[in-house]
Amino acid sequence: MPAPPGPARAREALGWAAWLAALAALTAGMAAVRAGLGGAHVALAYLLLVLAGSTRGSRVRGVVLGVLSFLCFNFFFVPPYGTLLVHDPLDWLVLLAFLAVAAVATQLLFRARREAEEARLRADEVERLSTLGAETLNAGRAEDALHAVAEVIRGTLAMDACEIWLPDGSGAPGPGARAGGPAPPGGAAAAAVAAAAGLGTGVVERLDGTRRLLAPGLGAAAAVPETGEARALSLPLRVRERTVGVLRVERDGGISLAPPQRRFFAALSYYAALAAERVRLAAEAERAEALREADRLKDALIASVSHDLRTPLTTIKALAHDIARGGDERAADIEEEADRLNRFVADLLDLSRLNAGELRLDPQVAAAEDLVGAALQRAAGPLAGRELRASLSPAEPVLLGRFDFVHSLRVLVNLLENAHKYAPPGTPVELAVRRDADRLLFEVADRGPGIPPAEAEQVFSPFYRARGAQPDAGGVGLGLSISRRLAEAQGGSLAYEPRPGGGSVFRFALPAAELPDGEPSP
């Protein structure tokens, strides 16, 4: 610690002079009436002086006054007077008892004063922490709370400046809040903060301009060097084993904290970590809210545009039909493209209904064989020229499930058409049905290029098309997305797996059902 300034030294010297003068005055007063005083009176008078000196001064002052009182007691009030000799053994008992009581009383007073001071400091810490907690909680913006924490740390620990650095979009730390003077020029602070964030340990910037790393895992209370060699200290802020920022404090004259201040520094650094985490969570919440709003607007736009397209598409199809009666062959192409666009609009409407939870389902017990037969019939046109192999598990005489027949048929037809789009010419599309515990599984397999592992889940996102599609495959990437949503709405699932030997397998699972007792098989 730095030496006390001149005025403090002068006050200390005046204090010593005053207590020594009080000792001299007390001794002179009692010496004047020595004949009427007993040893107990003298001992009590000196003991009161020692206690008063210990109460108003330091332990050293109490010990010195006790020793001097012991000497004065012996010299002036114990025969033979004017010497330090003691002839009566009882006088030794009185003197030693006085010295022991003075020493014990001084020690007890010192301990009581120290405990009272520690209690006051703890109360002050609690008050400051409660005030800081209230300020951070009442701050309207997370950034305001961060600045409040930085200002409290700087003011409480008498630092020249306090900074809290936060990771930017690239993960590198950047200034988030600063309390104190202007930021120092140059990149020394940024380099120390980057090292603390990257290595996860504290960095000390010495007074001579050099830097050193602290031991990993060293807490804020133990990170402050005791020698006062540090001009600045950068500490990583961690919340649940995750670095959320870096706390940097600096003092041009060197950083040196007493033990109570170290404990307080540790508590404040945790508040700084929580404030930095709050800034991160607030930013993530803002991004999430922006994404939700954008998604809501997108759904509203899709629903509105899809609904408005129905009327002109109906008109175009009717006009193309009339033109076809006149023998114009191009009318058939117009009508075909109108049907294709109408299917696209229907998919958009269904997607918006699914997102809004407004698509109604009617799950009932039905046979898998009926669903497969309807799917093969519906896909016969789009799959013209493609071999389609369908098989039902011979282990089960009747495969039943509880599902919405119309929407399940749509999912199965989508999977068959999707396999046809991506499978090479001349290769078959296979459809297999079996029961797996409480699930009814429909597996559609092809020998197409398959899907890269990184895209295995992305293919179920709206408007996503996997690489490898044929140029004339058509579609806009809504089929698989709608199919999965329809499957999940019925309590089922739709997943992709690579096919051994090359290709894709889409597994469409629905809740299985049992044949009621006493009811004949269909």
Short mmCIF file of C-alpha atoms in Angstrom, two decimals:
data_model
loop_
_atom_site.label_atom_id
_atom_site.label_comp_id
_atom_site.label_asym_id
_atom_site.label_seq_id
_atom_site.Cartn_x
_atom_site.Cartn_y
_atom_site.Cartn_z
CA MET A 1 0.00 0.00 0.00
CA PRO A 2 1.27 3.52 -0.66
CA ALA A 3 2.54 5.56 2.32
CA PRO A 4 0.00 7.85 3.97
CA PRO A 5 0.17 11.46 2.80
CA GLY A 6 1.65 14.33 4.82
CA PRO A 7 -1.60 15.45 6.54
CA ALA A 8 -2.32 11.91 7.72
CA ARG A 9 1.19 11.61 9.20
CA ALA A 10 0.74 14.91 11.00
CA ARG A 11 -2.59 13.80 12.51
CA GLU A 12 -0.99 10.52 13.64
CA ALA A 13 1.88 12.39 15.33
CA LEU A 14 -0.54 14.76 17.09
CA GLY A 15 -2.53 11.76 18.32
CA TRP A 16 0.54 10.17 19.87
CA ALA A 17 1.54 13.47 21.49
CA ALA A 18 -1.92 13.92 22.98
CA TRP A 19 -2.02 10.45 24.57
CA LEU A 20 1.50 10.75 25.90
CA ALA A 21 0.55 14.10 27.41
CA ALA A 22 -2.53 12.49 28.96
CA LEU A 23 -0.34 9.77 30.48
CA ALA A 24 2.02 12.38 31.89
CA ALA A 25 -0.84 14.45 33.32
CA LEU A 26 -2.46 11.42 34.90
CA THR A 27 0.83 10.33 36.44
CA ALA A 28 1.57 13.81 37.78
CA GLY A 29 -1.92 14.14 39.26
CA MET A 30 -1.78 10.78 41.03
CA ALA A 31 1.81 11.42 42.24
CA ALA A 32 0.61 14.59 43.97
CA VAL A 33 -1.79 12.58 46.11
CA ARG A 34 0.23 9.38 46.22
CA ALA A 35 -0.10 9.03 49.98
CA GLY A 36 -3.88 8.66 49.77
CA LEU A 37 -3.93 6.16 46.84
CA GLY A 38 -3.74 2.41 46.93
CA GLY A 39 -2.35 0.12 44.25
CA ALA A 40 -5.83 -0.74 43.03
CA HIS A 41 -6.66 2.91 42.45
CA VAL A 42 -3.52 3.49 40.41
CA ALA A 43 -4.02 0.30 38.39
CA LEU A 44 -7.63 1.20 37.55
CA ALA A 45 -6.70 4.75 36.51
CA TYR A 46 -3.92 3.55 34.19
CA LEU A 47 -6.15 0.77 32.84
CA LEU A 48 -8.83 3.31 31.91
CA LEU A 49 -6.21 5.32 30.01
CA VAL A 50 -5.01 2.23 28.16
CA LEU A 51 -8.56 1.25 27.23
CA ALA A 52 -9.33 4.78 26.03
CA GLY A 53 -6.17 4.83 23.93
CA SER A 54 -6.96 1.43 22.42
CA THR A 55 -10.51 2.50 21.63
CA ARG A 56 -9.56 5.73 19.89
CA GLY A 57 -6.32 4.53 18.32
CA SER A 58 -4.63 1.39 17.02
CA ARG A 59 -3.55 -1.77 18.81
CA VAL A 60 0.04 -0.49 18.76
CA ARG A 61 -1.01 2.62 20.64
CA GLY A 62 -2.78 0.54 23.28
CA VAL A 63 0.24 -1.73 23.77
CA VAL A 64 2.64 1.22 24.03
CA LEU A 65 0.39 3.00 26.55
CA GLY A 66 0.13 -0.23 28.55
CA VAL A 67 3.90 -0.69 28.73
CA LEU A 68 4.47 2.97 29.64
CA SER A 69 1.72 2.81 32.29
CA PHE A 70 3.37 -0.32 33.73
CA LEU A 71 6.72 1.51 33.97
CA CYS A 72 5.14 4.62 35.50
CA PHE A 73 3.21 2.48 37.97
CA ASN A 74 6.43 0.80 39.08
CA PHE A 75 8.57 3.94 39.12
CA PHE A 76 6.20 6.35 40.90
CA PHE A 77 3.81 4.22 42.96
CA VAL A 78 5.64 1.04 44.03
CA PRO A 79 8.21 1.35 46.90
CA PRO A 80 11.07 2.14 46.77
CA TYR A 81 9.82 5.20 44.78
CA GLY A 82 11.91 6.60 41.93
CA THR A 83 13.32 3.21 40.97
CA LEU A 84 12.20 0.18 39.04
CA LEU A 85 13.07 -2.14 41.91
CA VAL A 86 10.33 -4.15 43.63
CA HIS A 87 10.89 -5.56 47.13
CA ASP A 88 7.43 -6.85 48.04
CA PRO A 89 6.33 -9.94 46.03
CA LEU A 90 2.72 -8.78 46.28
CA ASP A 91 3.69 -5.66 44.36
CA TRP A 92 4.96 -7.93 41.57
CA LEU A 93 1.59 -9.63 41.50
CA VAL A 94 -0.19 -6.28 41.19
CA LEU A 95 2.13 -5.07 38.41
CA LEU A 96 2.00 -8.26 36.40
CA ALA A 97 -1.78 -8.49 36.82
CA PHE A 98 -2.07 -4.91 35.56
CA LEU A 99 0.15 -5.63 32.57
CA ALA A 100 -1.78 -8.81 31.72
CA VAL A 101 -5.17 -7.11 31.99
CA ALA A 102 -3.97 -4.18 29.87
CA ALA A 103 -2.64 -6.52 27.17
CA VAL A 104 -5.78 -8.67 27.10
CA ALA A 105 -8.09 -5.66 27.09
CA THR A 106 -6.10 -4.07 24.27
CA GLN A 107 -6.29 -7.26 22.20
CA LEU A 108 -10.02 -7.69 22.81
CA LEU A 109 -10.73 -4.10 21.90
CA PHE A 110 -8.64 -4.42 18.75
CA ARG A 111 -10.49 -7.60 17.73
CA ALA A 112 -13.86 -6.03 18.46
CA ARG A 113 -12.96 -2.97 16.41
CA ARG A 114 -11.73 -5.15 13.54
CA GLU A 115 -14.88 -7.27 13.55
CA ALA A 116 -17.02 -4.15 13.70
CA GLU A 117 -15.11 -2.68 10.75
CA GLU A 118 -15.49 -5.92 8.79
CA ALA A 119 -19.19 -5.98 9.61
CA ARG A 120 -19.49 -2.38 8.44
CA LEU A 121 -17.65 -3.19 5.22
CA ARG A 122 -19.86 -6.23 4.61
CA ALA A 123 -22.95 -4.16 5.25
CA ASP A 124 -21.62 -1.57 2.84
CA GLU A 125 -20.94 -4.31 0.27
CA VAL A 126 -24.44 -5.73 0.69
CA GLU A 127 -25.93 -2.26 0.35
CA ARG A 128 -23.91 -1.54 -2.77
CA LEU A 129 -24.74 -4.95 -4.27
CA SER A 130 -28.44 -4.50 -3.53
CA THR A 131 -28.33 -1.03 -5.07
CA LEU A 132 -26.49 -2.39 -8.07
CA GLY A 133 -28.98 -5.25 -8.39
CA ALA A 134 -31.89 -2.81 -8.26
CA GLU A 135 -30.30 -0.53 -10.83
CA THR A 136 -29.56 -3.38 -13.23
CA LEU A 137 -33.04 -4.84 -12.85
CA ASN A 138 -34.71 -1.46 -13.29
CA ALA A 139 -32.60 -0.55 -16.31
CA GLY A 140 -34.83 -0.46 -19.36
CA ARG A 141 -32.10 -1.65 -21.71
CA ALA A 142 -29.52 -4.35 -21.13
CA GLU A 143 -26.81 -1.94 -22.30
CA ASP A 144 -27.81 0.54 -19.56
CA ALA A 145 -27.41 -2.18 -16.94
CA LEU A 146 -23.96 -2.97 -18.32
CA HIS A 147 -22.89 0.67 -18.00
CA ALA A 148 -24.29 0.81 -14.44
CA VAL A 149 -22.22 -2.22 -13.42
CA ALA A 150 -19.06 -0.74 -14.94
CA GLU A 151 -19.61 2.57 -13.13
CA VAL A 152 -20.19 0.85 -9.75
CA ILE A 153 -17.01 -1.23 -10.12
CA ARG A 154 -14.95 1.83 -11.03
CA GLY A 155 -16.31 3.98 -8.20
CA THR A 156 -16.30 1.33 -5.49
CA LEU A 157 -12.77 0.09 -6.11
CA ALA A 158 -11.35 3.56 -6.90
CA MET A 159 -10.22 2.56 -10.39
CA ASP A 160 -9.35 5.05 -13.09
CA ALA A 161 -11.51 3.16 -15.60
CA CYS A 162 -13.57 -0.02 -15.92
CA GLU A 163 -14.55 -1.65 -19.20
CA ILE A 164 -16.77 -4.61 -20.07
CA TRP A 165 -16.00 -6.10 -23.47
CA LEU A 166 -18.55 -8.24 -25.31
CA PRO A 167 -18.08 -10.61 -28.28
CA ASP A 168 -19.24 -9.19 -31.58
CA GLY A 169 -20.80 -11.07 -34.49
CA SER A 170 -17.50 -12.76 -35.35
CA GLY A 171 -16.86 -13.81 -31.73
CA ALA A 172 -14.03 -11.29 -31.18
CA PRO A 173 -14.45 -9.05 -28.08
CA GLY A 174 -15.42 -5.43 -28.60
CA PRO A 175 -16.04 -2.55 -26.13
CA GLY A 176 -19.52 -2.90 -24.62
CA ALA A 177 -19.40 -0.43 -21.71
CA ARG A 178 -16.79 1.91 -20.22
CA ALA A 179 -16.77 3.94 -17.02
CA GLY A 180 -14.03 6.47 -16.39
CA GLY A 181 -11.82 8.53 -18.66
CA PRO A 182 -11.45 8.18 -22.43
CA ALA A 183 -10.21 4.91 -23.85
CA PRO A 184 -6.42 4.71 -24.07
CA PRO A 185 -4.91 5.00 -27.56
CA GLY A 186 -3.42 2.00 -29.28
CA GLY A 187 -4.38 -1.64 -29.29
CA ALA A 188 -2.70 -2.77 -26.05
CA ALA A 189 -6.04 -3.04 -24.25
CA ALA A 190 -7.67 -4.86 -27.16
CA ALA A 191 -4.79 -7.33 -27.35
CA ALA A 192 -4.97 -8.10 -23.62
CA VAL A 193 -8.75 -8.52 -23.76
CA ALA A 194 -8.52 -10.77 -26.82
CA ALA A 195 -5.95 -12.93 -25.03
CA ALA A 196 -8.16 -13.19 -21.93
CA ALA A 197 -11.19 -14.15 -24.02
CA GLY A 198 -9.33 -16.60 -26.24
CA LEU A 199 -7.33 -18.35 -23.52
CA GLY A 200 -10.01 -18.18 -20.82
CA THR A 201 -7.59 -16.78 -18.21
CA GLY A 202 -6.73 -13.40 -16.71
CA VAL A 203 -4.12 -11.09 -18.26
CA VAL A 204 -2.07 -8.64 -16.18
CA GLU A 205 -0.71 -5.48 -17.84
CA ARG A 206 2.27 -4.38 -15.74
CA LEU A 207 3.35 -0.83 -15.05
CA ASP A 208 6.40 -1.32 -17.28
CA GLY A 209 4.17 -2.18 -20.28
CA THR A 210 4.74 -5.95 -20.27
CA ARG A 211 1.99 -8.54 -19.87
CA ARG A 212 1.70 -11.89 -18.15
CA LEU A 213 -0.97 -14.58 -17.97
CA LEU A 214 -2.54 -15.71 -14.72
CA ALA A 215 -3.11 -19.34 -13.80
CA PRO A 216 -6.19 -20.82 -15.54
CA GLY A 217 -9.35 -20.82 -13.46
CA LEU A 218 -8.10 -18.12 -11.07
CA GLY A 219 -11.07 -16.25 -9.64
CA ALA A 220 -11.47 -12.49 -9.52
CA ALA A 221 -10.67 -12.34 -5.79
CA ALA A 222 -7.29 -14.02 -6.28
CA ALA A 223 -6.45 -12.47 -9.63
CA VAL A 224 -5.33 -9.06 -8.34
CA PRO A 225 -1.55 -9.14 -7.76
CA GLU A 226 -0.60 -8.26 -4.19
CA THR A 227 2.50 -6.33 -5.19
CA GLY A 228 0.62 -3.54 -6.96
CA GLU A 229 2.55 -4.28 -10.17
CA ALA A 230 -0.60 -4.33 -12.34
CA ARG A 231 -1.65 -1.19 -14.17
CA ALA A 232 -4.61 -3.03 -15.77
CA LEU A 233 -6.24 -6.42 -15.32
CA SER A 234 -8.42 -8.28 -17.87
CA LEU A 235 -10.57 -11.14 -16.57
CA PRO A 236 -12.88 -13.42 -18.60
CA LEU A 237 -16.50 -13.31 -17.45
CA ARG A 238 -18.12 -16.74 -17.33
CA VAL A 239 -21.72 -17.86 -16.85
CA ARG A 240 -22.43 -21.60 -16.70
CA GLU A 241 -18.97 -22.47 -18.05
CA ARG A 242 -19.43 -20.11 -21.02
CA THR A 243 -17.34 -16.99 -21.59
CA VAL A 244 -19.75 -14.10 -22.14
CA GLY A 245 -17.30 -11.19 -22.03
CA VAL A 246 -14.16 -9.70 -20.47
CA LEU A 247 -13.90 -7.31 -17.51
CA ARG A 248 -10.99 -4.87 -17.67
CA VAL A 249 -10.04 -2.51 -14.83
CA GLU A 250 -7.11 -0.09 -14.79
CA ARG A 251 -5.37 2.27 -12.39
CA ASP A 252 -2.32 4.25 -13.42
CA GLY A 253 -0.76 4.06 -9.96
CA GLY A 254 -1.07 0.28 -9.74
CA ILE A 255 -3.92 -1.99 -8.65
CA SER A 256 -3.79 -3.18 -5.05
CA LEU A 257 -6.87 -4.28 -3.09
CA ALA A 258 -7.36 -5.21 0.54
CA PRO A 259 -8.95 -8.63 1.31
CA PRO A 260 -12.46 -7.17 1.80
CA GLN A 261 -12.12 -5.32 -1.51
CA ARG A 262 -11.04 -8.56 -3.20
CA ARG A 263 -14.22 -10.30 -2.05
CA PHE A 264 -16.26 -7.36 -3.24
CA PHE A 265 -14.43 -7.41 -6.57
CA ALA A 266 -15.36 -11.08 -7.00
CA ALA A 267 -19.04 -10.34 -6.36
CA LEU A 268 -19.02 -7.36 -8.72
CA SER A 269 -17.33 -9.38 -11.46
CA TYR A 270 -20.16 -11.93 -11.23
CA TYR A 271 -22.67 -9.08 -11.61
CA ALA A 272 -20.72 -7.96 -14.67
CA ALA A 273 -20.95 -11.49 -16.10
CA LEU A 274 -24.72 -11.53 -15.54
CA ALA A 275 -25.06 -8.11 -17.18
CA ALA A 276 -23.04 -9.30 -20.19
CA GLU A 277 -25.20 -12.42 -20.41
CA ARG A 278 -28.31 -10.24 -20.28
CA VAL A 279 -27.05 -8.21 -23.23
CA ARG A 280 -26.48 -11.43 -25.20
CA LEU A 281 -29.91 -12.82 -24.35
CA ALA A 282 -31.59 -9.51 -25.18
CA ALA A 283 -29.90 -9.47 -28.59
CA GLU A 284 -30.95 -13.06 -29.26
CA ALA A 285 -34.51 -12.27 -28.17
CA GLU A 286 -34.61 -9.31 -30.57
CA ARG A 287 -33.36 -11.48 -33.43
CA ALA A 288 -35.87 -14.21 -32.59
CA GLU A 289 -38.70 -11.69 -32.44
CA ALA A 290 -37.65 -10.23 -35.80
CA LEU A 291 -37.60 -13.73 -37.32
CA ARG A 292 -41.03 -14.53 -35.87
CA GLU A 293 -42.43 -11.29 -37.23
CA ALA A 294 -40.90 -11.94 -40.64
CA ASP A 295 -42.30 -15.48 -40.61
CA ARG A 296 -45.73 -14.19 -39.64
CA LEU A 297 -45.69 -11.62 -42.43
CA LYS A 298 -44.50 -14.28 -44.88
CA ASP A 299 -47.36 -16.60 -43.93
CA ALA A 300 -49.88 -13.77 -44.23
CA LEU A 301 -48.49 -12.80 -47.64
CA ILE A 302 -48.53 -16.39 -48.88
CA ALA A 303 -52.11 -16.90 -47.72
CA SER A 304 -53.27 -13.64 -49.28
CA VAL A 305 -51.49 -14.14 -52.62
CA SER A 306 -52.52 -17.79 -52.87
CA HIS A 307 -56.16 -16.96 -52.26
CA ASP A 308 -56.13 -14.10 -54.77
CA LEU A 309 -54.57 -16.31 -57.47
CA ARG A 310 -57.45 -18.79 -57.42
CA THR A 311 -59.86 -16.55 -59.37
CA PRO A 312 -57.54 -15.66 -62.34
CA LEU A 313 -56.40 -19.28 -62.61
CA THR A 314 -59.99 -20.47 -62.87
CA THR A 315 -60.61 -17.88 -65.59
CA ILE A 316 -57.47 -18.88 -67.51
CA LYS A 317 -58.41 -22.56 -67.37
CA ALA A 318 -61.97 -21.86 -68.58
CA LEU A 319 -60.72 -19.72 -71.48
CA ALA A 320 -58.14 -22.35 -72.47
CA HIS A 321 -60.88 -24.98 -72.48
CA ASP A 322 -63.03 -22.84 -74.82
CA ILE A 323 -60.07 -22.16 -77.12
CA ALA A 324 -59.32 -25.88 -77.29
CA ARG A 325 -62.78 -26.46 -78.77
CA GLY A 326 -61.75 -24.30 -81.71
CA GLY A 327 -58.90 -26.70 -82.53
CA ASP A 328 -55.96 -24.68 -81.19
CA GLU A 329 -53.51 -27.27 -79.82
CA ARG A 330 -51.74 -24.65 -77.70
CA ALA A 331 -54.79 -24.41 -75.49
CA ALA A 332 -53.98 -27.83 -74.02
CA ASP A 333 -50.55 -26.59 -72.95
CA ILE A 334 -52.12 -23.52 -71.36
CA GLU A 335 -54.62 -25.67 -69.48
CA GLU A 336 -51.86 -28.04 -68.31
CA GLU A 337 -49.71 -25.18 -66.99
CA ALA A 338 -52.76 -23.65 -65.33
CA ASP A 339 -53.38 -26.96 -63.55
CA ARG A 340 -49.76 -27.03 -62.45
CA LEU A 341 -49.94 -23.48 -61.10
CA ASN A 342 -53.24 -24.31 -59.40
CA ARG A 343 -51.55 -27.22 -57.58
CA PHE A 344 -48.79 -24.86 -56.49
CA VAL A 345 -51.38 -22.39 -55.16
CA ALA A 346 -53.15 -25.22 -53.32
CA ASP A 347 -49.85 -26.20 -51.70
CA LEU A 348 -49.29 -22.61 -50.58
CA LEU A 349 -52.77 -22.43 -49.07
CA ASP A 350 -52.29 -25.74 -47.27
CA LEU A 351 -48.91 -24.57 -45.94
CA SER A 352 -50.42 -21.40 -44.55
CA ARG A 353 -53.27 -23.40 -42.95
CA LEU A 354 -50.77 -25.82 -41.39
CA ASN A 355 -48.71 -22.93 -40.00
CA ALA A 356 -51.86 -21.40 -38.54
CA GLY A 357 -53.11 -24.75 -37.20
CA GLU A 358 -56.35 -24.42 -39.16
CA LEU A 359 -56.15 -27.58 -41.31
CA ARG A 360 -58.83 -29.99 -40.18
CA LEU A 361 -58.10 -33.74 -39.97
CA ASP A 362 -60.44 -36.70 -39.60
CA PRO A 363 -58.39 -39.71 -38.45
CA GLN A 364 -60.21 -43.04 -38.69
CA VAL A 365 -59.26 -46.70 -38.71
CA ALA A 366 -58.48 -47.73 -42.29
CA ALA A 367 -56.56 -50.47 -44.10
CA ALA A 368 -53.11 -49.80 -45.47
CA GLU A 369 -54.00 -51.82 -48.58
CA ASP A 370 -56.77 -49.36 -49.49
CA LEU A 371 -54.39 -46.40 -49.05
CA VAL A 372 -51.72 -48.05 -51.22
CA GLY A 373 -54.25 -48.91 -53.96
CA ALA A 374 -55.54 -45.34 -54.07
CA ALA A 375 -51.98 -43.96 -54.16
CA LEU A 376 -50.99 -46.23 -57.06
CA GLN A 377 -54.06 -45.20 -58.98
CA ARG A 378 -53.48 -41.49 -58.32
CA ALA A 379 -49.76 -41.70 -59.27
CA ALA A 380 -50.32 -43.76 -62.41
CA GLY A 381 -50.46 -40.68 -64.60
CA PRO A 382 -47.40 -38.77 -63.28
CA LEU A 383 -45.39 -42.02 -63.15
CA ALA A 384 -46.28 -43.15 -66.67
CA GLY A 385 -43.44 -45.27 -68.07
CA ARG A 386 -41.87 -45.86 -64.66
CA GLU A 387 -41.97 -49.29 -63.05
CA LEU A 388 -43.64 -49.14 -59.64
CA ARG A 389 -43.24 -52.04 -57.23
CA ALA A 390 -45.59 -52.29 -54.27
CA SER A 391 -45.43 -54.90 -51.52
CA LEU A 392 -47.23 -55.46 -48.22
CA SER A 393 -45.72 -57.44 -45.35
CA PRO A 394 -46.93 -61.07 -45.53
CA ALA A 395 -46.46 -61.42 -41.76
CA GLU A 396 -49.65 -59.40 -41.13
CA PRO A 397 -52.90 -60.54 -42.75
CA VAL A 398 -54.43 -57.09 -42.34
CA LEU A 399 -52.46 -53.86 -41.81
CA LEU A 400 -54.60 -51.24 -40.11
CA GLY A 401 -53.86 -47.70 -39.03
CA ARG A 402 -55.64 -44.67 -37.60
CA PHE A 403 -55.16 -41.77 -40.02
CA ASP A 404 -56.85 -39.21 -42.21
CA PHE A 405 -57.26 -41.05 -45.49
CA VAL A 406 -57.33 -38.01 -47.78
CA HIS A 407 -54.26 -36.28 -46.32
CA SER A 408 -52.33 -39.54 -45.91
CA LEU A 409 -53.04 -40.29 -49.56
CA ARG A 410 -51.63 -36.91 -50.48
CA VAL A 411 -48.43 -37.62 -48.50
CA LEU A 412 -47.95 -41.01 -50.16
CA VAL A 413 -48.56 -39.64 -53.67
CA ASN A 414 -46.11 -36.79 -52.97
CA LEU A 415 -43.43 -39.31 -52.00
CA LEU A 416 -44.02 -41.43 -55.11
CA GLU A 417 -43.89 -38.40 -57.42
CA ASN A 418 -40.81 -37.08 -55.64
CA ALA A 419 -39.03 -40.43 -56.12
CA HIS A 420 -39.99 -40.39 -59.81
CA LYS A 421 -38.52 -36.89 -60.24
CA TYR A 422 -35.10 -37.82 -58.89
CA ALA A 423 -34.71 -41.48 -59.93
CA PRO A 424 -32.72 -42.21 -63.11
CA PRO A 425 -34.74 -43.39 -66.14
CA GLY A 426 -35.26 -47.13 -66.28
CA THR A 427 -35.02 -47.69 -62.49
CA PRO A 428 -38.09 -48.73 -60.49
CA VAL A 429 -39.72 -46.90 -57.58
CA GLU A 430 -40.50 -49.25 -54.70
CA LEU A 431 -43.26 -48.96 -52.10
CA ALA A 432 -43.23 -51.31 -49.10
CA VAL A 433 -45.67 -51.41 -46.19
CA ARG A 434 -45.09 -53.12 -42.84
CA ARG A 435 -45.91 -52.80 -39.18
CA ASP A 436 -43.28 -51.83 -36.61
CA ALA A 437 -44.63 -52.09 -33.02
CA ASP A 438 -47.33 -49.41 -32.77
CA ARG A 439 -46.45 -47.75 -36.09
CA LEU A 440 -47.57 -48.44 -39.64
CA LEU A 441 -44.60 -47.81 -41.95
CA PHE A 442 -44.78 -46.84 -45.64
CA GLU A 443 -41.32 -46.90 -47.25
CA VAL A 444 -40.77 -45.27 -50.64
CA ALA A 445 -37.36 -46.10 -52.12
CA ASP A 446 -35.56 -45.08 -55.33
CA ARG A 447 -32.13 -45.31 -56.91
CA GLY A 448 -31.62 -41.60 -57.36
CA PRO A 449 -28.55 -39.55 -56.32
CA GLY A 450 -29.63 -39.49 -52.67
CA ILE A 451 -29.33 -36.52 -50.32
CA PRO A 452 -26.09 -35.29 -48.73
CA PRO A 453 -26.07 -35.73 -44.93
CA ALA A 454 -25.91 -31.96 -44.41
CA GLU A 455 -29.19 -31.58 -46.34
CA ALA A 456 -31.07 -34.51 -44.79
CA GLU A 457 -33.25 -32.19 -42.69
CA GLN A 458 -33.20 -29.17 -44.97
CA VAL A 459 -35.19 -31.02 -47.66
CA PHE A 460 -38.21 -30.79 -45.36
CA SER A 461 -37.98 -26.97 -45.25
CA PRO A 462 -40.40 -24.98 -47.44
CA PHE A 463 -39.09 -24.03 -50.91
CA TYR A 464 -35.95 -26.15 -50.53
CA ARG A 465 -34.90 -28.40 -53.41
CA ALA A 466 -32.11 -30.91 -53.05
CA ARG A 467 -29.23 -30.91 -55.50
CA GLY A 468 -29.42 -33.52 -58.23
CA ALA A 469 -32.95 -32.79 -59.43
CA GLN A 470 -33.60 -33.19 -63.11
CA PRO A 471 -33.96 -29.89 -64.97
CA ASP A 472 -37.57 -30.67 -65.84
CA ALA A 473 -38.48 -32.14 -62.48
CA GLY A 474 -40.80 -29.25 -61.69
CA GLY A 475 -42.04 -28.27 -58.26
CA VAL A 476 -40.93 -25.51 -55.95
CA GLY A 477 -39.91 -27.50 -52.88
CA LEU A 478 -43.18 -27.59 -50.94
CA GLY A 479 -44.12 -31.27 -51.29
CA LEU A 480 -41.85 -32.74 -48.61
CA SER A 481 -42.47 -29.86 -46.22
CA ILE A 482 -46.24 -30.23 -46.44
CA SER A 483 -45.98 -34.02 -46.28
CA ARG A 484 -44.02 -33.93 -43.01
CA ARG A 485 -46.42 -31.43 -41.48
CA LEU A 486 -49.39 -33.59 -42.48
CA ALA A 487 -47.75 -36.69 -41.04
CA GLU A 488 -46.97 -34.98 -37.73
CA ALA A 489 -50.50 -33.52 -37.52
CA GLN A 490 -51.79 -37.11 -37.47
CA GLY A 491 -49.38 -38.26 -34.78
CA GLY A 492 -46.99 -39.77 -37.31
CA SER A 493 -43.65 -38.84 -38.81
CA LEU A 494 -41.75 -38.55 -42.07
CA ALA A 495 -37.99 -39.11 -42.23
CA TYR A 496 -35.24 -39.68 -44.77
CA GLU A 497 -32.54 -42.34 -44.77
CA PRO A 498 -29.90 -43.13 -47.39
CA ARG A 499 -30.59 -46.37 -49.23
CA PRO A 500 -27.87 -49.04 -49.13
CA GLY A 501 -26.30 -49.25 -52.56
CA GLY A 502 -27.35 -45.68 -53.47
CA GLY A 503 -30.62 -43.83 -53.52
CA SER A 504 -33.15 -42.60 -50.99
CA VAL A 505 -35.68 -44.10 -48.61
CA PHE A 506 -38.50 -42.00 -47.17
CA ARG A 507 -40.27 -43.58 -44.19
CA PHE A 508 -43.81 -42.39 -43.64
CA ALA A 509 -45.08 -43.59 -40.24
CA LEU A 510 -48.67 -43.50 -39.00
CA PRO A 511 -50.28 -44.79 -35.79
CA ALA A 512 -51.18 -48.47 -36.17
CA ALA A 513 -54.55 -49.88 -35.11
CA GLU A 514 -55.85 -53.26 -34.09
CA LEU A 515 -58.76 -55.16 -35.61
CA PRO A 516 -61.64 -55.00 -33.13
CA ASP A 517 -62.50 -58.35 -31.50
CA GLY A 518 -65.25 -60.27 -33.29
CA GLU A 519 -65.05 -58.11 -36.43
CA PRO A 520 -64.26 -60.02 -39.67
CA SER A 521 -61.22 -59.08 -41.71
CA PRO A 522 -61.99 -56.83 -44.66
#
